[in-house]
Amino acid sequence: MDRDVLTVSGVRDRLGKALFSRVAGPDGPANRARIHNTPGPRWFGADRPIRVVHGDASMFIGGLRALLLQSLHPLAMAAVAAHSGYRGDPWGRLQRTSTFLAVTTFGTADDARSAVERVRAIHEQVKGMTAEGEHYQASDPHLLEWVHITETDSFLRAHERFGARPLASTDYDAYVADTAKVATALGVPDPPRTRSDLEARLAAYRPELRATPECRATARFLLVHPPLPLAARPAYALLAANAVTSLPEWARRLLGLPRVPVLDDLAIPLTGHVLTRAIRWSMSPPPSADAR
């Protein structure tokens, strides 16, 4: 029995380390220790909904959904395509984003403010013009709000569907209010603070959205040609399928992603539950010897 437990524990440890390395990068263990172990006041207490949502494996699906939604704004997509290096260094971009989310959610208030200041300084340098002659700047509050609301909506919906312990509706309102604190610090003047307000803001952006060539190229990169070894692609394909099925119908139409009712409503969400449970299991600490 002990040998079996050790074998299972070894599998859990190897898989968890591989996932964490991809998401957090080579400095992940040191960053995690600093974020969680440094004493001092935090922006969010241990009981806040943002900690529940951002600490759950459903973020893997929510993050991919957010990227697909964000790509539909031509100015935001132009900035990403020209300046983010997502094709040349996709894992680096993911690692920087995940570290920012971890610091602002779980880190000290001082570290959270420093992380925000670094991002704001980068945004000030990101500016240019689209192929159609439209100017963009990453520090534009309107574009910042688009990125914020797509992330908040995606993380919320992924957690609602796949979270280990979905929240009450009032707690999801509180989650939106929590994320507003970070958005305000980043330069969004009046971010939504309830779920209904969040949905109204998303709807208000609809006339601005379209599938540009850069948007379609990003979707192909994320969904068809991900930068992954062949062995990891089947699991990633299921994760991507769950991100797609959770998109609103209008976004799927713009992206040219058809709906297949039986698969979308039954089969694919089932795989999402299996995947998130597997990720959760692999990244959680093994039971102690006393517990066994």
PDB file of C-alpha atoms in Angstrom, residues 160-276:
ATOM      1  CA  GLU A 160     -19.104  29.230 -11.839  1.00  0.00           C
ATOM      2  CA  ARG A 161     -19.009  26.207 -14.155  1.00  0.00           C
ATOM      3  CA  PHE A 162     -15.858  24.381 -13.080  1.00  0.00           C
ATOM      4  CA  GLY A 163     -14.819  25.750  -9.680  1.00  0.00           C
ATOM      5  CA  ALA A 164     -14.234  23.369  -6.787  1.00  0.00           C
ATOM      6  CA  ARG A 165     -16.801  25.275  -4.734  1.00  0.00           C
ATOM      7  CA  PRO A 166     -18.903  27.678  -6.836  1.00  0.00           C
ATOM      8  CA  LEU A 167     -19.919  30.860  -5.028  1.00  0.00           C
ATOM      9  CA  ALA A 168     -23.323  32.312  -4.270  1.00  0.00           C
ATOM     10  CA  SER A 169     -24.527  35.018  -6.647  1.00  0.00           C
ATOM     11  CA  THR A 170     -23.835  37.713  -4.053  1.00  0.00           C
ATOM     12  CA  ASP A 171     -20.266  36.462  -3.729  1.00  0.00           C
ATOM     13  CA  TYR A 172     -19.769  36.728  -7.490  1.00  0.00           C
ATOM     14  CA  ASP A 173     -20.901  40.335  -7.190  1.00  0.00           C
ATOM     15  CA  ALA A 174     -18.273  40.716  -4.482  1.00  0.00           C
ATOM     16  CA  TYR A 175     -15.713  39.111  -6.799  1.00  0.00           C
ATOM     17  CA  VAL A 176     -16.434  41.769  -9.443  1.00  0.00           C
ATOM     18  CA  ALA A 177     -16.026  44.430  -6.753  1.00  0.00           C
ATOM     19  CA  ASP A 178     -12.701  42.900  -5.672  1.00  0.00           C
ATOM     20  CA  THR A 179     -11.313  42.956  -9.215  1.00  0.00           C
ATOM     21  CA  ALA A 180     -12.391  46.604  -9.517  1.00  0.00           C
ATOM     22  CA  LYS A 181      -9.748  47.540  -6.940  1.00  0.00           C
ATOM     23  CA  VAL A 182      -6.985  46.188  -9.201  1.00  0.00           C
ATOM     24  CA  ALA A 183      -8.541  47.729 -12.308  1.00  0.00           C
ATOM     25  CA  THR A 184      -8.728  51.147 -10.665  1.00  0.00           C
ATOM     26  CA  ALA A 185      -5.062  50.933  -9.705  1.00  0.00           C
ATOM     27  CA  LEU A 186      -4.201  50.085 -13.329  1.00  0.00           C
ATOM     28  CA  GLY A 187      -6.035  53.146 -14.650  1.00  0.00           C
ATOM     29  CA  VAL A 188      -9.644  52.127 -15.276  1.00  0.00           C
ATOM     30  CA  PRO A 189     -11.667  55.132 -14.032  1.00  0.00           C
ATOM     31  CA  ASP A 190     -14.943  53.433 -13.061  1.00  0.00           C
ATOM     32  CA  PRO A 191     -14.799  49.642 -13.387  1.00  0.00           C
ATOM     33  CA  PRO A 192     -17.965  47.579 -12.819  1.00  0.00           C
ATOM     34  CA  ARG A 193     -18.626  46.458  -9.273  1.00  0.00           C
ATOM     35  CA  THR A 194     -21.550  44.050  -9.758  1.00  0.00           C
ATOM     36  CA  ARG A 195     -22.178  41.235 -12.183  1.00  0.00           C
ATOM     37  CA  SER A 196     -25.083  43.010 -13.841  1.00  0.00           C
ATOM     38  CA  ASP A 197     -22.921  46.094 -14.365  1.00  0.00           C
ATOM     39  CA  LEU A 198     -20.174  43.864 -15.793  1.00  0.00           C
ATOM     40  CA  GLU A 199     -22.588  42.353 -18.322  1.00  0.00           C
ATOM     41  CA  ALA A 200     -23.829  45.811 -19.315  1.00  0.00           C
ATOM     42  CA  ARG A 201     -20.256  47.019 -19.907  1.00  0.00           C
ATOM     43  CA  LEU A 202     -19.511  44.009 -22.109  1.00  0.00           C
ATOM     44  CA  ALA A 203     -22.628  44.677 -24.155  1.00  0.00           C
ATOM     45  CA  ALA A 204     -21.629  48.326 -24.608  1.00  0.00           C
ATOM     46  CA  TYR A 205     -18.413  47.263 -26.380  1.00  0.00           C
ATOM     47  CA  ARG A 206     -20.215  45.065 -28.905  1.00  0.00           C
ATOM     48  CA  PRO A 207     -20.377  47.680 -31.717  1.00  0.00           C
ATOM     49  CA  GLU A 208     -16.579  48.068 -31.573  1.00  0.00           C
ATOM     50  CA  LEU A 209     -15.766  44.373 -31.941  1.00  0.00           C
ATOM     51  CA  ARG A 210     -14.804  42.520 -35.106  1.00  0.00           C
ATOM     52  CA  ALA A 211     -12.622  39.642 -36.212  1.00  0.00           C
ATOM     53  CA  THR A 212      -9.553  41.236 -37.801  1.00  0.00           C
ATOM     54  CA  PRO A 213      -6.843  39.174 -39.554  1.00  0.00           C
ATOM     55  CA  GLU A 214      -4.737  39.497 -36.373  1.00  0.00           C
ATOM     56  CA  CYS A 215      -7.669  38.226 -34.323  1.00  0.00           C
ATOM     57  CA  ARG A 216      -8.152  35.166 -36.553  1.00  0.00           C
ATOM     58  CA  ALA A 217      -4.413  34.458 -36.492  1.00  0.00           C
ATOM     59  CA  THR A 218      -4.470  34.582 -32.694  1.00  0.00           C
ATOM     60  CA  ALA A 219      -7.424  32.189 -32.526  1.00  0.00           C
ATOM     61  CA  ARG A 220      -5.610  29.749 -34.823  1.00  0.00           C
ATOM     62  CA  PHE A 221      -2.477  30.036 -32.702  1.00  0.00           C
ATOM     63  CA  LEU A 222      -4.373  29.411 -29.460  1.00  0.00           C
ATOM     64  CA  LEU A 223      -6.742  26.720 -30.698  1.00  0.00           C
ATOM     65  CA  VAL A 224      -5.005  24.921 -33.582  1.00  0.00           C
ATOM     66  CA  HIS A 225      -1.251  25.481 -33.309  1.00  0.00           C
ATOM     67  CA  PRO A 226      -0.442  25.887 -29.598  1.00  0.00           C
ATOM     68  CA  PRO A 227       3.263  25.881 -28.662  1.00  0.00           C
ATOM     69  CA  LEU A 228       3.078  22.520 -26.892  1.00  0.00           C
ATOM     70  CA  PRO A 229       4.699  19.091 -27.244  1.00  0.00           C
ATOM     71  CA  LEU A 230       2.521  16.500 -28.976  1.00  0.00           C
ATOM     72  CA  ALA A 231       1.945  14.577 -25.752  1.00  0.00           C
ATOM     73  CA  ALA A 232       0.296  17.597 -24.112  1.00  0.00           C
ATOM     74  CA  ARG A 233      -1.919  18.591 -27.020  1.00  0.00           C
ATOM     75  CA  PRO A 234      -4.899  16.252 -26.410  1.00  0.00           C
ATOM     76  CA  ALA A 235      -5.437  17.638 -22.897  1.00  0.00           C
ATOM     77  CA  TYR A 236      -4.930  21.180 -24.151  1.00  0.00           C
ATOM     78  CA  ALA A 237      -7.433  20.592 -26.964  1.00  0.00           C
ATOM     79  CA  LEU A 238     -10.077  19.672 -24.400  1.00  0.00           C
ATOM     80  CA  LEU A 239      -9.224  22.722 -22.308  1.00  0.00           C
ATOM     81  CA  ALA A 240      -9.509  24.915 -25.406  1.00  0.00           C
ATOM     82  CA  ALA A 241     -12.821  23.312 -26.359  1.00  0.00           C
ATOM     83  CA  ASN A 242     -14.222  24.219 -22.946  1.00  0.00           C
ATOM     84  CA  ALA A 243     -13.006  27.796 -23.307  1.00  0.00           C
ATOM     85  CA  VAL A 244     -14.760  28.017 -26.691  1.00  0.00           C
ATOM     86  CA  THR A 245     -18.047  26.524 -25.483  1.00  0.00           C
ATOM     87  CA  SER A 246     -18.171  29.043 -22.631  1.00  0.00           C
ATOM     88  CA  LEU A 247     -17.955  32.010 -25.021  1.00  0.00           C
ATOM     89  CA  PRO A 248     -21.143  33.968 -25.742  1.00  0.00           C
ATOM     90  CA  GLU A 249     -22.822  33.078 -29.035  1.00  0.00           C
ATOM     91  CA  TRP A 250     -22.016  36.451 -30.622  1.00  0.00           C
ATOM     92  CA  ALA A 251     -18.300  35.990 -29.886  1.00  0.00           C
ATOM     93  CA  ARG A 252     -18.296  32.514 -31.408  1.00  0.00           C
ATOM     94  CA  ARG A 253     -19.958  33.844 -34.539  1.00  0.00           C
ATOM     95  CA  LEU A 254     -17.369  36.595 -34.915  1.00  0.00           C
ATOM     96  CA  LEU A 255     -14.553  34.098 -34.407  1.00  0.00           C
ATOM     97  CA  GLY A 256     -16.111  31.605 -36.832  1.00  0.00           C
ATOM     98  CA  LEU A 257     -16.374  28.858 -34.207  1.00  0.00           C
ATOM     99  CA  PRO A 258     -19.548  26.854 -34.929  1.00  0.00           C
ATOM    100  CA  ARG A 259     -21.758  25.432 -32.227  1.00  0.00           C
ATOM    101  CA  VAL A 260     -22.389  21.656 -31.981  1.00  0.00           C
ATOM    102  CA  PRO A 261     -25.297  21.323 -29.507  1.00  0.00           C
ATOM    103  CA  VAL A 262     -24.758  17.830 -28.075  1.00  0.00           C
ATOM    104  CA  LEU A 263     -20.989  18.237 -27.771  1.00  0.00           C
ATOM    105  CA  ASP A 264     -21.197  21.793 -26.450  1.00  0.00           C
ATOM    106  CA  ASP A 265     -23.919  21.138 -23.896  1.00  0.00           C
ATOM    107  CA  LEU A 266     -22.936  17.718 -22.574  1.00  0.00           C
ATOM    108  CA  ALA A 267     -19.707  16.080 -23.700  1.00  0.00           C
ATOM    109  CA  ILE A 268     -17.279  18.985 -23.650  1.00  0.00           C
ATOM    110  CA  PRO A 269     -18.297  20.397 -20.219  1.00  0.00           C
ATOM    111  CA  LEU A 270     -17.825  16.904 -18.777  1.00  0.00           C
ATOM    112  CA  THR A 271     -14.221  16.913 -19.975  1.00  0.00           C
ATOM    113  CA  GLY A 272     -13.797  20.354 -18.411  1.00  0.00           C
ATOM    114  CA  HIS A 273     -14.770  18.993 -15.009  1.00  0.00           C
ATOM    115  CA  VAL A 274     -12.361  16.070 -15.427  1.00  0.00           C
ATOM    116  CA  LEU A 275      -9.506  18.346 -16.507  1.00  0.00           C
ATOM    117  CA  THR A 276      -9.922  20.893 -13.730  1.00  0.00           C
TER     118      THR A 276
END
